[in-house]
CSV table of C-alpha atoms and ligand atoms in Angstrom, one decimal:
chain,number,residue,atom,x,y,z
A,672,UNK,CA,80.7,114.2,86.3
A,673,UNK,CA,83.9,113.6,84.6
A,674,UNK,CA,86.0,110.3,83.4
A,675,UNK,CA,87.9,108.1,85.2
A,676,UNK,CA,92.2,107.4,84.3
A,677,UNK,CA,92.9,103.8,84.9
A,678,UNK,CA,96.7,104.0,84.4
A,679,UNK,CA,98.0,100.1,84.2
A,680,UNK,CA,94.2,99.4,82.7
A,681,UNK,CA,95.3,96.2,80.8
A,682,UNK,CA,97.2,95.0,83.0
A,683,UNK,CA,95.8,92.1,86.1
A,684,UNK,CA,94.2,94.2,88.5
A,685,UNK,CA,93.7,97.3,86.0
A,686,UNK,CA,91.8,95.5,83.8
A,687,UNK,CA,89.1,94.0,86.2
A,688,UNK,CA,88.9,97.8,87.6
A,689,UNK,CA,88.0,99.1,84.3
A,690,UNK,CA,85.5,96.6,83.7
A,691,UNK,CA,84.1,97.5,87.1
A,692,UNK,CA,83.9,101.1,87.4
A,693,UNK,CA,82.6,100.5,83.3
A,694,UNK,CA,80.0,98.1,85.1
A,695,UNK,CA,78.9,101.5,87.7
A,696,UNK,CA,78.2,103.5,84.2
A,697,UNK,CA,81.0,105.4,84.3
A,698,UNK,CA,83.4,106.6,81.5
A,699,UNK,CA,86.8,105.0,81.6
A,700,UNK,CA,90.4,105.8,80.2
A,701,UNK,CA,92.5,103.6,79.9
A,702,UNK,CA,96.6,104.2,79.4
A,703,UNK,CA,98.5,101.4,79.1
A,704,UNK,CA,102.5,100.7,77.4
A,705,UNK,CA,101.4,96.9,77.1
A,706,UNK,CA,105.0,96.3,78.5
A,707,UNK,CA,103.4,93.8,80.3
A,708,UNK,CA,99.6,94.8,80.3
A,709,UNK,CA,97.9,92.1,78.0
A,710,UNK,CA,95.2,94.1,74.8
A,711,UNK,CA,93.2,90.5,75.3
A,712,UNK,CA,92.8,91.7,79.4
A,713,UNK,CA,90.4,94.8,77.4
A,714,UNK,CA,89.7,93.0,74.3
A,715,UNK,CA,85.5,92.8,75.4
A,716,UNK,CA,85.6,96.3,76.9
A,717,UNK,CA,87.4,97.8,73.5
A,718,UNK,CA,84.6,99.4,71.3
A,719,UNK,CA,82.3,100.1,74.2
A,720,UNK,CA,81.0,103.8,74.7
A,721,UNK,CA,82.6,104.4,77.5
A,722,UNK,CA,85.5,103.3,77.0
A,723,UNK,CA,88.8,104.8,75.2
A,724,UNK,CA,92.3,103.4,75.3
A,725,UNK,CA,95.7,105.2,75.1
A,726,UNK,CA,98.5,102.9,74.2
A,727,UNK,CA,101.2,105.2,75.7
A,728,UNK,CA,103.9,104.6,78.7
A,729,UNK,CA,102.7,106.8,81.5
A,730,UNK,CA,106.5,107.8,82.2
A,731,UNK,CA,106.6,109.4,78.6
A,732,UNK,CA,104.3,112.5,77.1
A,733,UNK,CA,100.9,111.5,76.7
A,734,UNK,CA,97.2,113.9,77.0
A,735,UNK,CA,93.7,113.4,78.0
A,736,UNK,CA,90.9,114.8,76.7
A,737,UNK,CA,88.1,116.8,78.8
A,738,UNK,CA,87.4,116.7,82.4
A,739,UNK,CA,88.7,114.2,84.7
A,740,UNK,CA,86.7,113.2,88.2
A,741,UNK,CA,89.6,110.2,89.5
A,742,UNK,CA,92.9,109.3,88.3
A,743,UNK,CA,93.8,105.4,89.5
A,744,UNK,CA,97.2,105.1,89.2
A,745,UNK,CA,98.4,101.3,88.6
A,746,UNK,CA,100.9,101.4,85.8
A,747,UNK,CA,104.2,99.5,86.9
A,748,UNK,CA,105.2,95.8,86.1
A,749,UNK,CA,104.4,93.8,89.4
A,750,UNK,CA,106.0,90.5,89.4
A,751,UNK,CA,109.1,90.0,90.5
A,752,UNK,CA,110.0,88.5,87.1
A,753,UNK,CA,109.0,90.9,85.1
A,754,UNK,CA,110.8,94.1,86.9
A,755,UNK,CA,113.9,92.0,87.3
A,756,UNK,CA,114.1,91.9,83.4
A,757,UNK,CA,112.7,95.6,83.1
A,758,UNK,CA,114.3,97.6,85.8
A,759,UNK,CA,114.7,100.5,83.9
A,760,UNK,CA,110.9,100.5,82.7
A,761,UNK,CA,110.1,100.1,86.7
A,762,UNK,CA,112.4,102.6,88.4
A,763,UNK,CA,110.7,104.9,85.2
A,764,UNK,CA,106.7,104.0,86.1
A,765,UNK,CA,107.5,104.9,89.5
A,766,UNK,CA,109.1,108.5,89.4
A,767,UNK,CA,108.3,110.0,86.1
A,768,UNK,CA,104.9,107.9,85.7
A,769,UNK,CA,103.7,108.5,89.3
A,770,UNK,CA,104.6,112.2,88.4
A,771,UNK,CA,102.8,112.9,85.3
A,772,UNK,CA,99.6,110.9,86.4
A,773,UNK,CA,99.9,113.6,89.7
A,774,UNK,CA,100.2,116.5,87.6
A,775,UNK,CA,97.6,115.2,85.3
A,776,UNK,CA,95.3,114.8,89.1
A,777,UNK,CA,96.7,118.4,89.6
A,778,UNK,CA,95.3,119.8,86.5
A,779,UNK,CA,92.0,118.3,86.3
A,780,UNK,CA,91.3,118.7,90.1
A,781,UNK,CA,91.4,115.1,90.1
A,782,UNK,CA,91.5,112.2,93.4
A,783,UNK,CA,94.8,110.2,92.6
A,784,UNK,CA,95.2,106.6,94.1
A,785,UNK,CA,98.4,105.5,93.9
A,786,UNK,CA,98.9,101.7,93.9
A,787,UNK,CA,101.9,101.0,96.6
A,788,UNK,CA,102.3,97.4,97.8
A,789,UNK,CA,103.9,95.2,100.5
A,790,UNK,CA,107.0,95.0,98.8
A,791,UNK,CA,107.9,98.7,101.1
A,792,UNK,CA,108.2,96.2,103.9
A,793,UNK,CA,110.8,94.4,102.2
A,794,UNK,CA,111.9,91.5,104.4
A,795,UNK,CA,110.0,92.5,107.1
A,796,UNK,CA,110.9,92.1,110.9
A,797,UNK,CA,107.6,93.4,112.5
A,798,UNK,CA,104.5,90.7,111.7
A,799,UNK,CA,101.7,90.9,110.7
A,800,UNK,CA,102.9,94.3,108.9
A,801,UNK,CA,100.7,97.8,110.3
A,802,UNK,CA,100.8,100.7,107.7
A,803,UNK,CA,103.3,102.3,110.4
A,804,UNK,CA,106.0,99.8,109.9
A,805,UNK,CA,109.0,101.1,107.9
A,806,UNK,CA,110.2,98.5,106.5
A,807,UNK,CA,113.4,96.4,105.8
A,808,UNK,CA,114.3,96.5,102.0
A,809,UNK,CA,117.9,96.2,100.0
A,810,UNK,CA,118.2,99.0,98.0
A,811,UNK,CA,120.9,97.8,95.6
A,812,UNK,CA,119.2,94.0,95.8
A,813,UNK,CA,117.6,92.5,92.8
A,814,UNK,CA,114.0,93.5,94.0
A,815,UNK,CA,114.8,97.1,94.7
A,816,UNK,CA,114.2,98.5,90.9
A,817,UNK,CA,110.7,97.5,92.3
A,818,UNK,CA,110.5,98.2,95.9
A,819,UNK,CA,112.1,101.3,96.2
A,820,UNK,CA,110.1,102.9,92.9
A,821,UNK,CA,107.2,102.3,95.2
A,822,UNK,CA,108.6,104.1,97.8
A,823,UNK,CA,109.8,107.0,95.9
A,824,UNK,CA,106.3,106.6,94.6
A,825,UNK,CA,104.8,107.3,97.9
A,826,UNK,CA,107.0,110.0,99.0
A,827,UNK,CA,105.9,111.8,95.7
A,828,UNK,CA,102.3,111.2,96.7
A,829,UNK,CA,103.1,113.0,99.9
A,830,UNK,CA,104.9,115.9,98.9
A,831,UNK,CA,102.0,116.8,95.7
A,832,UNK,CA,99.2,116.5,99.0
A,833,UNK,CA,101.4,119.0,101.0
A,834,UNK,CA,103.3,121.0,98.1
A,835,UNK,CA,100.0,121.4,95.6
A,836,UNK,CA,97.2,120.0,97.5
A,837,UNK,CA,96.4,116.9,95.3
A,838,UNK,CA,93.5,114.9,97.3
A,839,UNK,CA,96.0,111.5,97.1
A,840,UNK,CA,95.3,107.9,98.4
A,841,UNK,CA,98.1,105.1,98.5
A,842,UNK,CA,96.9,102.1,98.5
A,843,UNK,CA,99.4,99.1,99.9
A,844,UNK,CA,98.4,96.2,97.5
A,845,UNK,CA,99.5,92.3,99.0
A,846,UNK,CA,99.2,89.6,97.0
A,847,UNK,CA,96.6,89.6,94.5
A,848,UNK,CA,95.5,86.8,92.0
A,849,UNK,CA,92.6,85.8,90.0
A,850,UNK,CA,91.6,85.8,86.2
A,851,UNK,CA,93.9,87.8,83.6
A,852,UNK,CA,97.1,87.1,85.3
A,853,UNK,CA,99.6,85.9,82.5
A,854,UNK,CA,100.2,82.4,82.4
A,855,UNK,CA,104.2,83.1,82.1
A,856,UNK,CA,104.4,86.3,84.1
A,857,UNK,CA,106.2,84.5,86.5
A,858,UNK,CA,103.9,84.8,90.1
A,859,UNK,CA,103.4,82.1,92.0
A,860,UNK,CA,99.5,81.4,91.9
A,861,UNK,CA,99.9,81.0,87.8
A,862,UNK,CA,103.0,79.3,88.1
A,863,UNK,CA,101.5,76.1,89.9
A,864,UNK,CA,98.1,76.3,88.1
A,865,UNK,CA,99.9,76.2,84.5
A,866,UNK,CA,102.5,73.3,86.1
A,867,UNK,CA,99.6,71.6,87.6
A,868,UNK,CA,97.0,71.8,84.7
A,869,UNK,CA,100.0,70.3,83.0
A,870,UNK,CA,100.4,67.5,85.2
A,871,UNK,CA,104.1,69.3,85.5
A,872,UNK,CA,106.3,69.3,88.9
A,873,UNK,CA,105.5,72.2,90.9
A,874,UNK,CA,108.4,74.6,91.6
A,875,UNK,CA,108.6,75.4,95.1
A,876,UNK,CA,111.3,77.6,95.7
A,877,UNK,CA,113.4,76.9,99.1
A,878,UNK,CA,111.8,75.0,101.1
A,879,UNK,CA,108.4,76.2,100.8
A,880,UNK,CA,108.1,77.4,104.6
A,881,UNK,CA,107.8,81.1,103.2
A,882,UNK,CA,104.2,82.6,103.7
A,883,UNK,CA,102.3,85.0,101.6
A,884,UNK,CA,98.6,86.1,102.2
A,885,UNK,CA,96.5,86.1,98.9
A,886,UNK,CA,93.5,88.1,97.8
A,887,UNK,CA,91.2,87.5,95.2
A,888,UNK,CA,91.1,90.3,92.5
A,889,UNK,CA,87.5,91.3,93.2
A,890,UNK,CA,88.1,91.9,96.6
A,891,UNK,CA,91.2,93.8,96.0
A,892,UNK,CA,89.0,95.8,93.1
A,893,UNK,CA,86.3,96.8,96.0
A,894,UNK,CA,88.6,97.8,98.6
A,895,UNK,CA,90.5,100.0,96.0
A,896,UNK,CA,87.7,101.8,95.3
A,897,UNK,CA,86.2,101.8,98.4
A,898,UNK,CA,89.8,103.8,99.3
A,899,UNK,CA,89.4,106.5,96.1
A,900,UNK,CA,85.6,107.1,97.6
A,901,UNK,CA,86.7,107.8,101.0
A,902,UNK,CA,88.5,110.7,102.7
A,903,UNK,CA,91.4,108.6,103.6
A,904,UNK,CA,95.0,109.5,102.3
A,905,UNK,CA,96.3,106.2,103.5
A,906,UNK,CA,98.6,104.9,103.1
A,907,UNK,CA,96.0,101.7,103.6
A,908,UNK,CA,96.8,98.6,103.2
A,909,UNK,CA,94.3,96.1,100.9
A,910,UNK,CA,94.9,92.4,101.0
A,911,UNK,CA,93.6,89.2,102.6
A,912,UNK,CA,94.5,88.4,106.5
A,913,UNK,CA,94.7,84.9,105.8
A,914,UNK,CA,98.6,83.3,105.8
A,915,UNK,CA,99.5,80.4,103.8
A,916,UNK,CA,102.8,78.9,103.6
A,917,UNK,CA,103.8,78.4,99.9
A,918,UNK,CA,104.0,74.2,99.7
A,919,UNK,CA,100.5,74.8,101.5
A,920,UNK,CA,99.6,77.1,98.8
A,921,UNK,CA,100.6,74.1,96.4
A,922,UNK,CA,99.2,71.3,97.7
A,923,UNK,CA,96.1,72.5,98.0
A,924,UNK,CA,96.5,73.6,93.9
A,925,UNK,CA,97.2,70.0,93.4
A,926,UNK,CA,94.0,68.6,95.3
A,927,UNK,CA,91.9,71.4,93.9
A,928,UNK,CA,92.7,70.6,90.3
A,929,UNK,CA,93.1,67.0,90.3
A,930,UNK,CA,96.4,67.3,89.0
A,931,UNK,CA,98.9,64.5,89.1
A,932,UNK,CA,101.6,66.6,89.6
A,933,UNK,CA,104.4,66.4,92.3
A,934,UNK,CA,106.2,69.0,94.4
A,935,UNK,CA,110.0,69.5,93.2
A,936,UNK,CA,112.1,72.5,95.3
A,937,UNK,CA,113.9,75.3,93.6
A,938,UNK,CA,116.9,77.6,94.7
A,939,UNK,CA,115.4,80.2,97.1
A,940,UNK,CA,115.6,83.8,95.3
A,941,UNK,CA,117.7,86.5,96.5
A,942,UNK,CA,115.8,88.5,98.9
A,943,UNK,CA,112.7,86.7,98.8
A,944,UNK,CA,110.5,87.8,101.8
A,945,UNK,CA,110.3,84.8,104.4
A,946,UNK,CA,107.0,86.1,105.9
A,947,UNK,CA,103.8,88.5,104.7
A,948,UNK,CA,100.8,88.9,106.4
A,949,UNK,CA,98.7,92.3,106.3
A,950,UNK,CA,97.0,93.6,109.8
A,951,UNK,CA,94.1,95.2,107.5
A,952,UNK,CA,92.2,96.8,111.1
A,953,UNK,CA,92.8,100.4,109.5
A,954,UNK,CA,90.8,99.8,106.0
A,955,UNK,CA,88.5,97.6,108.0
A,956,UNK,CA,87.6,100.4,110.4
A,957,UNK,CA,87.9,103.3,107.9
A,958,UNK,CA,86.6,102.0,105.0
A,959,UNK,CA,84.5,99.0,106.1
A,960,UNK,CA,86.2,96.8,103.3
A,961,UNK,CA,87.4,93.1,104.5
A,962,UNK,CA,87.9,90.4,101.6
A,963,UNK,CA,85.2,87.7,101.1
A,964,UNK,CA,86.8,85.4,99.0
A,965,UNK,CA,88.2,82.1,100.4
A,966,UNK,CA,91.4,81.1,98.9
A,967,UNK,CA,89.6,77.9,98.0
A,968,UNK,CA,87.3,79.9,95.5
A,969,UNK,CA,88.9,81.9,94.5
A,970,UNK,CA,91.6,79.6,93.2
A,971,UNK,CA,88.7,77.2,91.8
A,972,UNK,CA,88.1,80.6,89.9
A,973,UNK,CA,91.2,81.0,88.8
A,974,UNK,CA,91.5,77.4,88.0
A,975,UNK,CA,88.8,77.9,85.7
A,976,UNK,CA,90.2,80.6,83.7
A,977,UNK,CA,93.2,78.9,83.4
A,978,UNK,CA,91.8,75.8,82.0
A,979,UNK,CA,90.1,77.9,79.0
A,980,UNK,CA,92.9,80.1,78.1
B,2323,UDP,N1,107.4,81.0,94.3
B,2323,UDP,C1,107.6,79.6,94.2
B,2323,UDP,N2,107.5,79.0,93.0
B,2323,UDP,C2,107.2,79.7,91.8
B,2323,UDP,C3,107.0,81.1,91.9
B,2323,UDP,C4,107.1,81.7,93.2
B,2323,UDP,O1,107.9,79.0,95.2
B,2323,UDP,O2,107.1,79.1,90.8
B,2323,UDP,C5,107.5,81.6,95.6
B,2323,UDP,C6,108.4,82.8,95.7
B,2323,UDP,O3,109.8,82.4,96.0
B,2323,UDP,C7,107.8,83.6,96.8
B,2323,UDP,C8,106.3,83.3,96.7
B,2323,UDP,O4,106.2,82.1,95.9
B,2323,UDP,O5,108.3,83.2,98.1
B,2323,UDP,C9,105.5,84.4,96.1
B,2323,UDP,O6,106.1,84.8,94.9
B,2323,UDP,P1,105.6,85.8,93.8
B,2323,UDP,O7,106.6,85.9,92.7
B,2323,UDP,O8,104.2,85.3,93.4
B,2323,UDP,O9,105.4,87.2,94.6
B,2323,UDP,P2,106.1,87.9,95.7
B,2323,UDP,O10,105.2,87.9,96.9
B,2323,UDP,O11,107.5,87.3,96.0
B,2323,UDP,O12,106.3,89.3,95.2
């Protein structure tokens, strides 16, 4: 049968895909640095029989063990915060990580699924964004440690199809949120549930017109793997079709927690995208995957994790 590599496995989304594919019976290892994957995020799956963990930094030397079946490939800081303090570490994860995780696909005559993300639109100026937009990105801007290692990232996937015949998949992730985010890692859904558990202001930053589209982390977990099962080599892109504006996002954070908190506004960051919303026809009609997840559960969810942290 053959194990799975979840690369990034302690981190947000890692973390719930290990416990999933764990869940289906499989055997799962997981490589993390813990840069900024959490050891609590695996904490209940560490000990398990299934389950092995390999505290090594993907864009370093590291082995595995025995026959591989899939190798899911999410090992890169993800929030803006965090790459902008580690743009080494993220440049790294996404040319010499994305290439040893492909050669290790190589060698074990593995699938590879390579987790890409919005942030290869950039700004964009096409909207909703289709897989065959090219995006609009700074590359010397303070996002681009992050934005262009993702699109190196998928040129690499491209050339180890063509150049060694690796069966790869890129995956396009959008915003994603749910359990096991940090509390401090910066994004904006754990953000205003930390400021508004608090009773805290709630930093908006502009004027709060800009518009993001957020998935809950199970859905994002299905249509993942629902991408590694099929005979797609993407890129797809995964997220929810629903757009929110981000003082929408955080008044309705407010009402759903009963928080007392108000709304103050923060400098706009440089190169923040004005507008994201994914047209999500091609995974809809190639891989029957649509989210199911309101926003309003999914934050009460969230919510709730939040509270017993
Ligand atoms: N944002 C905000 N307040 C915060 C954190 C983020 O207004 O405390 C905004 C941020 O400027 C951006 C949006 O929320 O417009 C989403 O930010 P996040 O860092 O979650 O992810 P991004 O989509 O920018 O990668």
């Amino acid at each position: 049968m053959g194990k799975i590599v979840v690369a990034g496995g302690a981190g947000f989304i890692g973390s719930h895909l290990c416990g999933y594919l764990l869940g289906k019976g499989e055997k799962v290892v997981c490589i993390d640095s813990l840069v900024t994957g959490n050891r609590a995020n695996i904490a209940g799956l560490l000990g398990g029989k299934n389950f092995s963990f390999i505290n090594k930094d993907v864009s370093g030397k590291f082995t595995v063990k025995g026959d591989v079946r899939q190798v899911y490939n999410l090992a890169s800081p993800a929030s803006p915060v965090d790459y902008q303090e580690k743009p080494l570490e993220t440049l790294a994860a996404g040319s010499d990580g994305v290439k040893n995780l492909l050669e290790l696909a190589e060698e074990k005559n593995a699938a590879y699924l390579f987790a890409s993300t919005s942030e290869v639109y950039g700004n964009p100026t096409e909207h909703p964004q289709k897989e065959t937009y090219w995006g609009n990105v700074n590359p010397v801007g303070p996002r681009s440690c992050y934005d262009e290692a993702k699109r190196f990232g998928e040129a690499l996937c491209v050339a180890f199809s063509k150049v060694r015949g690796v069966d790869v998949k890129i995956a396009r992730i959008f915003n994603t949120y749910g359990p096991m985010m940090r509390k401090n890692d910066g994004r904006v859904v754990p953000n205003f549930i930390e400021q508004a558990l608090g009773n805290e202001p709630l930093t908006v930053y502009g004027k709060g017109g800009q518009t993001r589209s957020f998935c809950y982390v199970s859905d994002m977990v299905n249509g993942i793997c629902a991408l590694m099962n099929s005979r797609e080599r993407g890129p797809i892109n995964l997220g929810n079709p629903v757009e929110t504006s981000i003082s929408g996002l955080a008044e309705k954070i407010i009402r759903l927690s009963k928080s007392r908190s108000k709304i103050v506004y923060q400098e706009l960051p440089i190169d923040d995208p004005e507008r994201r919303l994914p047209d999500i026809s091609l995974a809809k009609s190639r891989l029957s995957w649509a989210p199911k997840v309101s926003l309003d559960e999914g934050l009460n969810l969230t919510i709730s994790y939040f509270q017993k942290l």
